[in-house]
């Protein structure tokens, strides 16, 4: 059931944010304040009391067009679309409610596909549209497209590697994007050359003819995210790098994606569907 009408939020898309205390959760919330056509109606966190005590949230709540619910578990989704950038363990705190009242979802949290809770997300996608986005950047969707095309042209003898650089505090190492880049390389190179390209982590020593694709992660500093795909052969190396400089760009894209997903039919979507990239 959708939330009841409120004259202050009529016409505005109400969003719920999972992981309100996190870097992305905060960025999404603050971007939503710049959108006349959106309103945050609920924020889910492990410690909802911390959010209520946080002046940046309470001040915004007072100015908001309608009150924000600060929750540790969702019983009934008081939002038109839910947005999750948090930790896979958070799924159990809101997915049952979304299944009871089918609600569109944008989920960008790393590691969710390897978590048992993802079965609930797949179930939800039978009744509501779900966007599961490993990486929301346009440049990254284009990089995946380029990697597929280059894999068709690159000789089998050229080595391919992936480097993932993120802020020191990022939990996953390597992250989902790096793993997916390596999987895409393995599949596309495998198809082009009718051969097996195993994926290895942490750059163990390998022979020249070894076809494996290495994935390395550096966790340092305070930036956002950077991924490089390397192809190296005799006397040359091709490097394709994607860098994100500003988390607010990611947050703006997430809000556009939330706006898009509510108009889709039930199903499981990815960022290529949003950007229209084949
Ligand atoms: N798809 C994409 O394009 C992007 C995806 N991401 C992904 O989104 C997620 C959040 O990123 P970011 O905001 O930078 O991360 P932060 O570490 O800043 O925030 C993590 C959030 O998850 C919550 N959380 C709940 N349970 C746990 C737990 N067991 N361990 C750790 N955190 C927990 C934290 O709550 P508490 O405050 O209580 O610890 C916090 O709200 C990550 O998985 C990241 O990889 C990030 C950027 C872009
Ligand atoms: O934690 C982050 O910041 C990011 N995580 C995602 C990942 O590792 O795939 C996407 C992006 O790189 C930002």
Coordinates of N, CA and C and ligand atoms in Angstrom, one line a residue, residues 18-28 44-48 50-51 84-90 93 107-112 132-137 140 166-167 169-172 175-177 224-225 244 247 250-251 254 271, ligand 1:
X18 N 18.3 3.5 2.9 CA 18.8 2.5 3.8 C 20.3 2.8 3.9
X19 N 20.8 2.9 5.2 CA 22.2 3.2 5.4 C 22.4 4.8 5.5
X20 N 21.5 5.4 6.2 CA 21.5 6.8 6.4 C 22.8 7.4 7.1
X21 N 23.5 6.6 7.9 CA 24.7 7.1 8.5 C 25.9 7.0 7.6
X22 N 25.8 6.3 6.5 CA 27.0 6.1 5.6 C 27.2 7.2 4.7
X23 N 28.4 7.2 4.0 CA 28.8 8.3 3.1 C 27.8 8.4 2.0
X24 N 27.4 7.3 1.4 CA 26.4 7.4 0.3 C 25.0 7.8 0.8
X25 N 24.6 7.2 1.9 CA 23.3 7.5 2.5 C 23.2 9.0 2.7
X26 N 24.2 9.6 3.3 CA 24.2 11.0 3.6 C 24.2 11.8 2.3
X27 N 25.0 11.4 1.3 CA 25.1 12.1 0.1 C 23.7 12.1 -0.6
X28 N 23.0 10.9 -0.6 CA 21.7 10.8 -1.3 C 20.7 11.7 -0.5
X44 N 16.6 4.4 7.2 CA 16.8 3.2 8.0 C 18.3 3.1 8.3
X45 N 18.6 2.8 9.6 CA 20.0 2.7 10.0 C 20.1 1.7 11.2
X46 N 21.3 1.2 11.4 CA 21.4 0.3 12.5 C 21.1 1.0 13.8
X47 N 21.6 2.3 13.9 CA 21.3 3.1 15.1 C 20.5 4.3 14.7
X48 N 19.2 4.2 14.7 CA 18.4 5.3 14.3 C 18.5 6.4 15.2
X50 N 21.1 7.6 16.5 CA 22.3 8.4 16.1 C 21.9 9.4 15.0
X51 N 21.0 9.0 14.2 CA 20.5 9.9 13.1 C 19.7 11.0 13.8
X84 N 19.0 1.6 -1.3 CA 19.9 0.9 -0.3 C 21.3 1.0 -0.8
X85 N 22.1 1.8 0.0 CA 23.6 1.9 -0.2 C 24.1 1.7 1.2
X86 N 24.3 0.4 1.7 CA 24.7 0.2 3.1 C 25.5 -1.0 3.2
X87 N 25.0 -2.1 3.7 CA 25.7 -3.3 4.0 C 24.7 -4.5 3.7
X88 N 25.2 -5.6 3.2 CA 24.2 -6.7 2.8 C 23.3 -7.1 4.0
X89 N 23.8 -7.0 5.2 CA 23.0 -7.5 6.4 C 21.8 -6.6 6.6
X90 N 21.8 -5.4 6.0 CA 20.6 -4.5 6.2 C 19.4 -5.0 5.4
X93 N 16.3 -6.1 7.3 CA 15.6 -5.1 8.0 C 14.5 -4.4 7.2
X107 N 19.2 -0.8 -5.4 CA 20.1 -1.3 -4.5 C 21.5 -1.3 -5.1
X108 N 22.5 -0.5 -4.4 CA 23.8 -0.4 -4.9 C 24.9 -0.9 -4.0
X109 N 24.4 -1.5 -2.9 CA 25.3 -2.1 -1.9 C 26.2 -3.2 -2.5
X110 N 27.5 -3.2 -2.2 CA 28.4 -4.2 -2.7 C 28.1 -5.5 -1.9
X111 N 28.3 -6.6 -2.6 CA 28.2 -8.0 -2.0 C 26.8 -8.5 -1.8
X112 N 25.8 -7.8 -2.3 CA 24.5 -8.3 -2.0 C 24.1 -9.6 -2.8
X132 N 19.4 -3.3 -9.5 CA 20.6 -3.7 -8.7 C 21.8 -3.2 -9.5
X133 N 22.5 -2.2 -8.9 CA 23.5 -1.4 -9.6 C 24.9 -1.6 -8.9
X134 N 25.7 -2.3 -9.6 CA 27.1 -2.5 -9.0 C 27.8 -1.2 -9.0
X135 N 27.6 -0.4 -10.0 CA 28.3 0.9 -10.1 C 27.4 1.8 -10.9
X136 N 27.0 3.0 -10.3 CA 26.0 3.8 -10.9 C 26.5 4.8 -12.0
X137 N 27.9 4.9 -12.1 CA 28.4 5.9 -13.0 C 28.2 5.6 -14.5
X140 N 31.3 4.2 -16.1 CA 31.6 2.8 -15.8 C 30.8 1.9 -16.7
X166 N 40.3 2.5 -3.8 CA 39.2 3.2 -3.1 C 39.8 3.7 -1.7
X167 N 38.9 4.5 -1.1 CA 39.3 5.0 0.2 C 39.6 3.9 1.2
X169 N 38.7 3.2 4.1 CA 37.7 2.5 5.0 C 36.7 1.6 4.2
X170 N 36.9 1.5 2.9 CA 36.0 0.7 2.1 C 36.1 -0.7 2.6
X171 N 35.0 -1.4 2.9 CA 35.0 -2.7 3.5 C 35.4 -3.8 2.6
X172 N 35.0 -3.7 1.3 CA 35.2 -4.8 0.4 C 36.6 -4.6 -0.3
X175 N 36.3 -4.7 -4.7 CA 34.9 -4.4 -4.7 C 34.2 -5.1 -5.8
X176 N 32.9 -4.9 -5.8 CA 32.0 -5.6 -6.8 C 32.3 -5.2 -8.2
X177 N 32.6 -3.9 -8.4 CA 32.9 -3.5 -9.8 C 34.1 -4.1 -10.4
X224 N 37.1 8.7 -3.9 CA 35.8 8.0 -4.1 C 36.2 6.6 -4.7
X225 N 36.3 6.5 -6.0 CA 36.6 5.2 -6.5 C 37.3 5.3 -7.9
X244 N 36.0 8.4 -10.1 CA 34.9 9.3 -9.6 C 35.6 10.3 -8.7
X247 N 31.3 12.3 -4.7 CA 30.2 11.4 -4.4 C 28.8 12.0 -4.7
X250 N 27.4 10.7 -7.8 CA 26.8 9.4 -7.7 C 25.4 9.5 -7.1
X251 N 25.2 10.4 -6.1 CA 24.0 10.6 -5.4 C 22.9 11.1 -6.3
X254 N 21.8 8.4 -8.5 CA 20.9 7.4 -7.8 C 19.5 8.0 -7.8
X271 N 22.2 -1.0 -14.5 CA 22.5 0.4 -15.0 C 22.5 0.5 -16.5
Ligands
LIG1 N1 26.8 1.0 -6.7 C1 27.6 2.1 -6.6 O1 27.8 2.9 -7.5 C2 28.2 2.4 -5.3 C3 28.1 1.5 -4.3 N2 28.6 1.8 -3.1 C4 28.4 0.7 -2.1 O2 27.5 1.2 -1.1 C5 27.8 0.7 0.2 C6 27.9 1.9 1.2 O3 29.0 2.7 0.8 P1 29.5 3.9 1.7 O4 28.3 4.8 2.1 O5 30.6 4.5 1.1 O6 29.9 3.1 3.0 P2 30.0 3.5 4.6 O7 30.9 2.6 5.2 O8 30.2 5.0 4.6 O9 28.5 3.2 5.1 C7 28.0 1.9 5.4 C8 26.6 2.0 5.8 O10 26.1 0.6 6.1 C9 25.7 0.5 7.4 N3 25.9 -0.9 8.0 C10 25.0 -1.7 8.5 N4 25.5 -2.8 8.9 C11 26.8 -2.7 8.7 C12 27.8 -3.6 9.0 N5 27.7 -4.8 9.5 N6 29.1 -3.2 8.7 C13 29.3 -2.0 8.1 N7 28.3 -1.1 7.8 C14 27.1 -1.5 8.1 C15 26.5 1.6 8.2 O11 25.9 1.8 9.4 P3 26.7 2.2 10.7 O12 26.8 3.7 10.7 O13 25.7 1.8 11.8 O14 28.0 1.5 10.7 C16 26.4 2.7 7.2 O15 25.2 3.3 7.2 C17 29.1 -0.1 0.0 O16 28.7 -1.5 -0.2 C18 29.7 0.4 -1.3 O17 30.5 -0.5 -1.9 C19 29.2 3.0 -2.8 C20 29.2 3.9 -3.7 C21 28.7 3.8 -5.1

